[in-house]
PDB file of C-alpha atoms in Angstrom:
ATOM      1  CA  UNK A   1       8.053  20.531  25.264  1.00 53.00           C
ATOM      2  CA  UNK A   2       6.021  17.815  24.074  1.00 80.00           C
ATOM      3  CA  UNK A   3       7.476  17.735  20.638  1.00 93.00           C
ATOM      4  CA  UNK A   4      10.619  17.371  18.752  1.00 96.00           C
ATOM      5  CA  UNK A   5      12.547  20.217  18.975  1.00 96.00           C
ATOM      6  CA  UNK A   6      15.578  21.492  16.563  1.00 97.00           C
ATOM      7  CA  UNK A   7      18.208  23.943  17.318  1.00 97.00           C
ATOM      8  CA  UNK A   8      19.234  26.462  15.715  1.00 97.00           C
ATOM      9  CA  UNK A   9      16.404  27.030  13.524  1.00 96.00           C
ATOM     10  CA  UNK A  10      18.304  29.139  11.003  1.00 97.00           C
ATOM     11  CA  UNK A  11      22.108  28.750  10.412  1.00 98.00           C
ATOM     12  CA  UNK A  12      23.936  30.725   7.937  1.00 98.00           C
ATOM     13  CA  UNK A  13      27.597  29.462   7.145  1.00 98.00           C
ATOM     14  CA  UNK A  14      30.587  30.440   5.085  1.00 97.00           C
ATOM     15  CA  UNK A  15      31.587  27.730   2.735  1.00 97.00           C
ATOM     16  CA  UNK A  16      34.191  25.674   4.417  1.00 97.00           C
ATOM     17  CA  UNK A  17      33.035  26.281   8.248  1.00 98.00           C
ATOM     18  CA  UNK A  18      31.682  23.502  10.493  1.00 98.00           C
ATOM     19  CA  UNK A  19      28.177  23.257  11.698  1.00 98.00           C
ATOM     20  CA  UNK A  20      26.314  21.240  14.045  1.00 98.00           C
ATOM     21  CA  UNK A  21      22.542  21.087  14.126  1.00 98.00           C
ATOM     22  CA  UNK A  22      20.517  19.682  17.604  1.00 98.00           C
ATOM     23  CA  UNK A  23      17.570  17.582  17.836  1.00 98.00           C
ATOM     24  CA  UNK A  24      15.715  17.086  21.084  1.00 98.00           C
ATOM     25  CA  UNK A  25      13.315  13.958  20.526  1.00 97.00           C
ATOM     26  CA  UNK A  26      10.321  13.250  22.421  1.00 96.00           C
ATOM     27  CA  UNK A  27      11.132  12.185  25.849  1.00 95.00           C
ATOM     28  CA  UNK A  28      11.563   8.066  25.913  1.00 93.00           C
ATOM     29  CA  UNK A  29      11.561   7.779  22.076  1.00 94.00           C
ATOM     30  CA  UNK A  30      13.833   5.065  20.881  1.00 94.00           C
ATOM     31  CA  UNK A  31      13.999   6.146  17.324  1.00 94.00           C
ATOM     32  CA  UNK A  32      15.291   9.262  15.590  1.00 96.00           C
ATOM     33  CA  UNK A  33      15.933   9.906  11.898  1.00 96.00           C
ATOM     34  CA  UNK A  34      17.767  12.852  10.319  1.00 98.00           C
ATOM     35  CA  UNK A  35      16.685  14.124   6.995  1.00 98.00           C
ATOM     36  CA  UNK A  36      17.829  16.235   4.625  1.00 98.00           C
ATOM     37  CA  UNK A  37      15.194  18.397   2.403  1.00 97.00           C
ATOM     38  CA  UNK A  38      16.694  20.502  -0.618  1.00 96.00           C
ATOM     39  CA  UNK A  39      14.270  23.340  -1.846  1.00 93.00           C
ATOM     40  CA  UNK A  40      11.438  22.285  -3.864  1.00 92.00           C
ATOM     41  CA  UNK A  41      12.192  18.400  -2.963  1.00 94.00           C
ATOM     42  CA  UNK A  42      10.995  16.030  -0.804  1.00 96.00           C
ATOM     43  CA  UNK A  43      12.919  14.998   2.240  1.00 97.00           C
ATOM     44  CA  UNK A  44      15.567  12.483   2.041  1.00 97.00           C
ATOM     45  CA  UNK A  45      16.901   9.992   4.799  1.00 96.00           C
ATOM     46  CA  UNK A  46      20.450  10.624   6.039  1.00 98.00           C
ATOM     47  CA  UNK A  47      20.921   8.558   9.306  1.00 97.00           C
ATOM     48  CA  UNK A  48      19.027   6.374  12.057  1.00 95.00           C
ATOM     49  CA  UNK A  49      19.576   5.964  15.630  1.00 96.00           C
ATOM     50  CA  UNK A  50      18.311   2.989  17.605  1.00 94.00           C
ATOM     51  CA  UNK A  51      19.046   4.449  21.229  1.00 95.00           C
ATOM     52  CA  UNK A  52      22.494   5.470  21.010  1.00 96.00           C
ATOM     53  CA  UNK A  53      23.390   3.061  18.499  1.00 95.00           C
ATOM     54  CA  UNK A  54      23.669   4.398  14.697  1.00 96.00           C
ATOM     55  CA  UNK A  55      22.091   1.547  12.535  1.00 93.00           C
ATOM     56  CA  UNK A  56      21.618   3.214   9.326  1.00 93.00           C
ATOM     57  CA  UNK A  57      23.818   5.988   7.843  1.00 93.00           C
ATOM     58  CA  UNK A  58      23.229   4.998   4.064  1.00 93.00           C
ATOM     59  CA  UNK A  59      22.044   8.203   3.459  1.00 95.00           C
ATOM     60  CA  UNK A  60      24.957  10.549   4.765  1.00 97.00           C
ATOM     61  CA  UNK A  61      25.886  12.159   1.384  1.00 95.00           C
ATOM     62  CA  UNK A  62      29.594  12.474   2.586  1.00 94.00           C
ATOM     63  CA  UNK A  63      32.108  11.856   5.182  1.00 95.00           C
ATOM     64  CA  UNK A  64      31.623  15.514   5.963  1.00 97.00           C
ATOM     65  CA  UNK A  65      28.908  14.486   7.731  1.00 98.00           C
ATOM     66  CA  UNK A  66      28.749  13.130  11.031  1.00 97.00           C
ATOM     67  CA  UNK A  67      25.649  12.276  13.734  1.00 98.00           C
ATOM     68  CA  UNK A  68      25.882  10.953  17.110  1.00 97.00           C
ATOM     69  CA  UNK A  69      23.702  10.487  19.699  1.00 97.00           C
ATOM     70  CA  UNK A  70      25.672   9.391  23.000  1.00 96.00           C
ATOM     71  CA  UNK A  71      23.066   8.900  25.384  1.00 94.00           C
ATOM     72  CA  UNK A  72      20.074   7.760  23.507  1.00 92.00           C
ATOM     73  CA  UNK A  73      18.370  10.936  23.658  1.00 95.00           C
ATOM     74  CA  UNK A  74      19.573  13.910  22.041  1.00 98.00           C
ATOM     75  CA  UNK A  75      21.307  14.033  18.492  1.00 98.00           C
ATOM     76  CA  UNK A  76      23.741  16.144  16.937  1.00 98.00           C
ATOM     77  CA  UNK A  77      24.250  16.489  13.073  1.00 98.00           C
ATOM     78  CA  UNK A  78      27.470  17.910  12.376  1.00 98.00           C
ATOM     79  CA  UNK A  79      28.812  19.208   8.783  1.00 98.00           C
ATOM     80  CA  UNK A  80      32.351  19.609   8.590  1.00 98.00           C
ATOM     81  CA  UNK A  81      33.705  22.073   5.571  1.00 98.00           C
ATOM     82  CA  UNK A  82      30.284  23.059   4.455  1.00 98.00           C
ATOM     83  CA  UNK A  83      29.719  23.448   0.777  1.00 97.00           C
ATOM     84  CA  UNK A  84      27.178  25.416  -1.091  1.00 97.00           C
ATOM     85  CA  UNK A  85      25.307  22.009  -1.978  1.00 96.00           C
ATOM     86  CA  UNK A  86      24.740  21.894   1.827  1.00 98.00           C
ATOM     87  CA  UNK A  87      22.358  24.283   1.966  1.00 98.00           C
ATOM     88  CA  UNK A  88      18.958  22.760   2.657  1.00 97.00           C
ATOM     89  CA  UNK A  89      16.506  22.246   5.467  1.00 97.00           C
ATOM     90  CA  UNK A  90      17.307  19.466   7.961  1.00 98.00           C
ATOM     91  CA  UNK A  91      14.530  17.624   9.636  1.00 97.00           C
ATOM     92  CA  UNK A  92      14.836  15.543  12.647  1.00 97.00           C
ATOM     93  CA  UNK A  93      11.978  12.805  13.643  1.00 96.00           C
ATOM     94  CA  UNK A  94      11.364  10.550  16.632  1.00 95.00           C
ATOM     95  CA  UNK A  95       9.125   7.762  16.805  1.00 93.00           C
ATOM     96  CA  UNK A  96       8.594   5.550  20.084  1.00 90.00           C
ATOM     97  CA  UNK A  97       9.737   2.357  19.229  1.00 83.00           C
ATOM     98  CA  UNK A  98      12.389   0.459  17.098  1.00 77.00           C
ATOM     99  CA  UNK A  99       9.334  -0.534  14.956  1.00 75.00           C
ATOM    100  CA  UNK A 100       6.889   2.033  15.393  1.00 73.00           C
ATOM    101  CA  UNK A 101       5.451   3.451  12.045  1.00 76.00           C
ATOM    102  CA  UNK A 102       4.681   7.085  13.157  1.00 86.00           C
ATOM    103  CA  UNK A 103       7.477   9.725  13.172  1.00 91.00           C
ATOM    104  CA  UNK A 104       7.186  12.967  14.615  1.00 92.00           C
ATOM    105  CA  UNK A 105       8.755  15.577  12.945  1.00 94.00           C
ATOM    106  CA  UNK A 106      10.936  18.800  14.416  1.00 95.00           C
ATOM    107  CA  UNK A 107      10.202  22.106  12.836  1.00 94.00           C
ATOM    108  CA  UNK A 108      13.660  21.787  10.957  1.00 96.00           C
ATOM    109  CA  UNK A 109      17.253  23.681  10.963  1.00 97.00           C
ATOM    110  CA  UNK A 110      17.462  25.863   7.468  1.00 97.00           C
ATOM    111  CA  UNK A 111      21.111  25.903   6.598  1.00 98.00           C
ATOM    112  CA  UNK A 112      22.413  28.351   3.989  1.00 98.00           C
ATOM    113  CA  UNK A 113      25.797  27.747   2.983  1.00 98.00           C
ATOM    114  CA  UNK A 114      27.371  31.465   1.590  1.00 96.00           C
TER     115      UNK A 114
ATOM    116  CA  UNK B   1      14.588  -0.484  -3.990  1.00 83.00           C
ATOM    117  CA  UNK B   2      11.608   1.421  -2.923  1.00 90.00           C
ATOM    118  CA  UNK B   3      10.377   4.524  -4.791  1.00 95.00           C
ATOM    119  CA  UNK B   4       7.522   7.243  -4.778  1.00 98.00           C
ATOM    120  CA  UNK B   5       6.352   9.039  -7.559  1.00 98.00           C
ATOM    121  CA  UNK B   6       4.160  12.346  -7.446  1.00 98.00           C
ATOM    122  CA  UNK B   7       3.826  13.052 -10.749  1.00 94.00           C
ATOM    123  CA  UNK B   8       1.591  16.416  -9.852  1.00 97.00           C
ATOM    124  CA  UNK B   9       4.370  19.229  -9.195  1.00 96.00           C
ATOM    125  CA  UNK B  10       1.616  22.068  -8.854  1.00 97.00           C
ATOM    126  CA  UNK B  11      -1.984  22.141  -8.731  1.00 97.00           C
ATOM    127  CA  UNK B  12      -4.116  25.135  -8.455  1.00 97.00           C
ATOM    128  CA  UNK B  13      -7.783  25.009  -7.694  1.00 97.00           C
ATOM    129  CA  UNK B  14     -10.821  27.484  -6.535  1.00 97.00           C
ATOM    130  CA  UNK B  15     -12.225  27.031  -3.190  1.00 97.00           C
ATOM    131  CA  UNK B  16     -14.819  24.686  -2.928  1.00 97.00           C
ATOM    132  CA  UNK B  17     -13.452  22.362  -5.617  1.00 97.00           C
ATOM    133  CA  UNK B  18     -12.775  18.752  -5.173  1.00 97.00           C
ATOM    134  CA  UNK B  19      -9.012  18.130  -5.536  1.00 97.00           C
ATOM    135  CA  UNK B  20      -6.920  14.669  -5.941  1.00 98.00           C
ATOM    136  CA  UNK B  21      -3.357  14.140  -5.279  1.00 98.00           C
ATOM    137  CA  UNK B  22      -1.621  11.011  -7.076  1.00 98.00           C
ATOM    138  CA  UNK B  23       0.716   9.008  -5.310  1.00 98.00           C
ATOM    139  CA  UNK B  24       2.551   6.122  -7.227  1.00 98.00           C
ATOM    140  CA  UNK B  25       4.646   3.652  -4.919  1.00 97.00           C
ATOM    141  CA  UNK B  26       7.315   0.924  -5.658  1.00 96.00           C
ATOM    142  CA  UNK B  27       8.497  -1.701  -3.371  1.00 93.00           C
ATOM    143  CA  UNK B  28       9.320  -5.514  -3.390  1.00 91.00           C
ATOM    144  CA  UNK B  29       8.366  -6.074  -0.021  1.00 90.00           C
ATOM    145  CA  UNK B  30       4.816  -7.157   0.820  1.00 88.00           C
ATOM    146  CA  UNK B  31       4.708  -5.615   4.464  1.00 89.00           C
ATOM    147  CA  UNK B  32       4.985  -1.812   4.114  1.00 92.00           C
ATOM    148  CA  UNK B  33       3.104   1.561   5.151  1.00 92.00           C
ATOM    149  CA  UNK B  34       2.142   4.585   3.497  1.00 94.00           C
ATOM    150  CA  UNK B  35       1.707   7.959   4.774  1.00 94.00           C
ATOM    151  CA  UNK B  36       0.540  11.576   3.290  1.00 96.00           C
ATOM    152  CA  UNK B  37       2.056  14.621   5.234  1.00 95.00           C
ATOM    153  CA  UNK B  38       1.067  18.258   4.730  1.00 96.00           C
ATOM    154  CA  UNK B  39       3.864  20.747   4.755  1.00 96.00           C
ATOM    155  CA  UNK B  40       2.507  24.477   5.152  1.00 92.00           C
ATOM    156  CA  UNK B  41       4.393  27.548   4.509  1.00 88.00           C
ATOM    157  CA  UNK B  42       5.877  27.342   8.402  1.00 86.00           C
ATOM    158  CA  UNK B  43       7.577  24.188   7.176  1.00 87.00           C
ATOM    159  CA  UNK B  44       6.684  21.713   9.704  1.00 88.00           C
ATOM    160  CA  UNK B  45       5.616  18.049   8.594  1.00 92.00           C
ATOM    161  CA  UNK B  46       2.224  17.161   9.488  1.00 91.00           C
ATOM    162  CA  UNK B  47       1.433  13.712   9.682  1.00 90.00           C
ATOM    163  CA  UNK B  48      -2.409  13.161   8.032  1.00 93.00           C
ATOM    164  CA  UNK B  49      -2.615   9.401   7.448  1.00 91.00           C
ATOM    165  CA  UNK B  50      -0.806   5.747   7.831  1.00 91.00           C
ATOM    166  CA  UNK B  51      -1.977   2.719   6.078  1.00 90.00           C
ATOM    167  CA  UNK B  52      -0.533  -0.398   6.127  1.00 89.00           C
ATOM    168  CA  UNK B  53      -0.288  -2.785   3.212  1.00 91.00           C
ATOM    169  CA  UNK B  54      -2.939  -5.404   4.045  1.00 89.00           C
ATOM    170  CA  UNK B  55      -5.322  -2.610   4.444  1.00 86.00           C
ATOM    171  CA  UNK B  56      -6.892  -1.764   1.456  1.00 83.00           C
ATOM    172  CA  UNK B  57     -10.138   0.094   3.030  1.00 83.00           C
ATOM    173  CA  UNK B  58     -10.414   3.319   1.722  1.00 85.00           C
ATOM    174  CA  UNK B  59     -10.487   6.039   4.626  1.00 85.00           C
ATOM    175  CA  UNK B  60     -12.387   9.028   4.998  1.00 87.00           C
ATOM    176  CA  UNK B  61     -11.433  11.642   7.461  1.00 88.00           C
ATOM    177  CA  UNK B  62     -13.921  15.196   7.586  1.00 92.00           C
ATOM    178  CA  UNK B  63     -13.181  16.491   3.934  1.00 94.00           C
ATOM    179  CA  UNK B  64     -10.243  14.186   3.238  1.00 95.00           C
ATOM    180  CA  UNK B  65     -10.388  10.637   1.884  1.00 94.00           C
ATOM    181  CA  UNK B  66      -7.691   8.058   0.616  1.00 94.00           C
ATOM    182  CA  UNK B  67      -7.893   5.542  -2.207  1.00 94.00           C
ATOM    183  CA  UNK B  68      -5.524   2.260  -1.522  1.00 94.00           C
ATOM    184  CA  UNK B  69      -5.293   0.509  -4.500  1.00 93.00           C
ATOM    185  CA  UNK B  70      -2.551  -2.591  -4.253  1.00 92.00           C
ATOM    186  CA  UNK B  71      -3.270  -3.377  -8.058  1.00 93.00           C
ATOM    187  CA  UNK B  72      -1.670  -0.225  -9.460  1.00 95.00           C
ATOM    188  CA  UNK B  73       0.238   0.571  -6.468  1.00 96.00           C
ATOM    189  CA  UNK B  74      -1.408   3.748  -5.700  1.00 96.00           C
ATOM    190  CA  UNK B  75      -2.306   5.762  -2.847  1.00 96.00           C
ATOM    191  CA  UNK B  76      -4.191   8.887  -3.875  1.00 97.00           C
ATOM    192  CA  UNK B  77      -5.624  11.390  -1.759  1.00 96.00           C
ATOM    193  CA  UNK B  78      -8.572  13.653  -2.200  1.00 96.00           C
ATOM    194  CA  UNK B  79      -9.421  16.821  -0.538  1.00 97.00           C
ATOM    195  CA  UNK B  80     -13.311  17.371  -0.938  1.00 96.00           C
ATOM    196  CA  UNK B  81     -14.767  21.310  -1.085  1.00 97.00           C
ATOM    197  CA  UNK B  82     -11.375  22.498  -0.596  1.00 97.00           C
ATOM    198  CA  UNK B  83     -10.544  25.475   1.241  1.00 97.00           C
ATOM    199  CA  UNK B  84      -7.674  28.031   1.297  1.00 96.00           C
ATOM    200  CA  UNK B  85      -6.069  26.688   4.495  1.00 95.00           C
ATOM    201  CA  UNK B  86      -5.360  23.486   2.366  1.00 96.00           C
ATOM    202  CA  UNK B  87      -2.758  25.483   0.373  1.00 97.00           C
ATOM    203  CA  UNK B  88       0.879  23.522   1.247  1.00 97.00           C
ATOM    204  CA  UNK B  89       2.838  21.156  -0.077  1.00 98.00           C
ATOM    205  CA  UNK B  90       1.683  17.555   0.318  1.00 98.00           C
ATOM    206  CA  UNK B  91       3.823  14.406   0.577  1.00 98.00           C
ATOM    207  CA  UNK B  92       3.274  10.769  -0.190  1.00 98.00           C
ATOM    208  CA  UNK B  93       5.928   8.653   1.657  1.00 96.00           C
ATOM    209  CA  UNK B  94       6.487   4.738   1.775  1.00 95.00           C
ATOM    210  CA  UNK B  95       8.330   2.840   4.659  1.00 93.00           C
ATOM    211  CA  UNK B  96       9.800  -0.919   5.026  1.00 87.00           C
ATOM    212  CA  UNK B  97      10.652  -3.000   7.848  1.00 78.00           C
ATOM    213  CA  UNK B  98      12.832  -5.732   6.678  1.00 75.00           C
ATOM    214  CA  UNK B  99      16.481  -6.594   6.935  1.00 70.00           C
ATOM    215  CA  UNK B 100      18.310  -3.685   6.058  1.00 67.00           C
ATOM    216  CA  UNK B 101      15.317  -1.267   6.480  1.00 72.00           C
ATOM    217  CA  UNK B 102      14.625   0.675   9.359  1.00 80.00           C
ATOM    218  CA  UNK B 103      11.403   2.245   8.836  1.00 86.00           C
ATOM    219  CA  UNK B 104      12.810   5.232   7.575  1.00 91.00           C
ATOM    220  CA  UNK B 105      10.315   7.187   4.986  1.00 94.00           C
ATOM    221  CA  UNK B 106      10.833   7.432   1.541  1.00 95.00           C
ATOM    222  CA  UNK B 107       9.084  10.908   0.331  1.00 97.00           C
ATOM    223  CA  UNK B 108       7.973  11.688  -3.142  1.00 97.00           C
ATOM    224  CA  UNK B 109       8.858  14.836  -4.577  1.00 97.00           C
ATOM    225  CA  UNK B 110       5.799  16.749  -3.205  1.00 97.00           C
ATOM    226  CA  UNK B 111       2.629  18.364  -4.846  1.00 98.00           C
ATOM    227  CA  UNK B 112       2.081  21.999  -4.294  1.00 98.00           C
ATOM    228  CA  UNK B 113      -1.648  22.448  -3.933  1.00 98.00           C
ATOM    229  CA  UNK B 114      -2.656  26.485  -4.145  1.00 97.00           C
ATOM    230  CA  UNK B 115      -6.373  27.134  -3.321  1.00 97.00           C
ATOM    231  CA  UNK B 116      -7.664  30.348  -4.116  1.00 97.00           C
ATOM    232  CA  UNK B 117     -10.451  32.342  -2.954  1.00 95.00           C
TER     233      UNK B 117
END
């Protein structure tokens, strides 16, 4: 596909479970961002990768959140021991270069923690 | 620190009315970029426009126009002759490339626009 894809689109987890969210960026895009969007709010930055290097993880809310992009392409956001406050839409975006201003967003994964 | 404020939480208009969505931003950087995104009910963020801090020319694209004023740190968005399909949540965003800033987007809280037939 030509765009950013994310899977699963919907995830329901019981409190305490671990979840893994996948992002497939546009092929060849160097930069990859993860954002968290709570209901009724704007997206908030979580972490940034340039190729396989995680250059900014200042937005990760706790050490239960972990992200990786081992081969500089697909990225996985993992949340351990999920809590109700983790319920949100998780958006992935990619951009062509390290200084590219235009980010292309995926459809998001809606996580509901019960 | 950077911040984006969209003071209007919800706006409701009748089709064919003009509507302006306000956006005020804060940054100490002299080089920055401003964006507008549309988020329809399907949830995917749709890019509308990008402006850099050195280009204050207003822009028009069809029924959409943008007014960038550095003096008031504002980047407002006007829809002329609104249509029902314009109903969505609209986000203003800011990004900065400098030491410690990797171009991440800082979003406002969004304005929900409802256009009634």
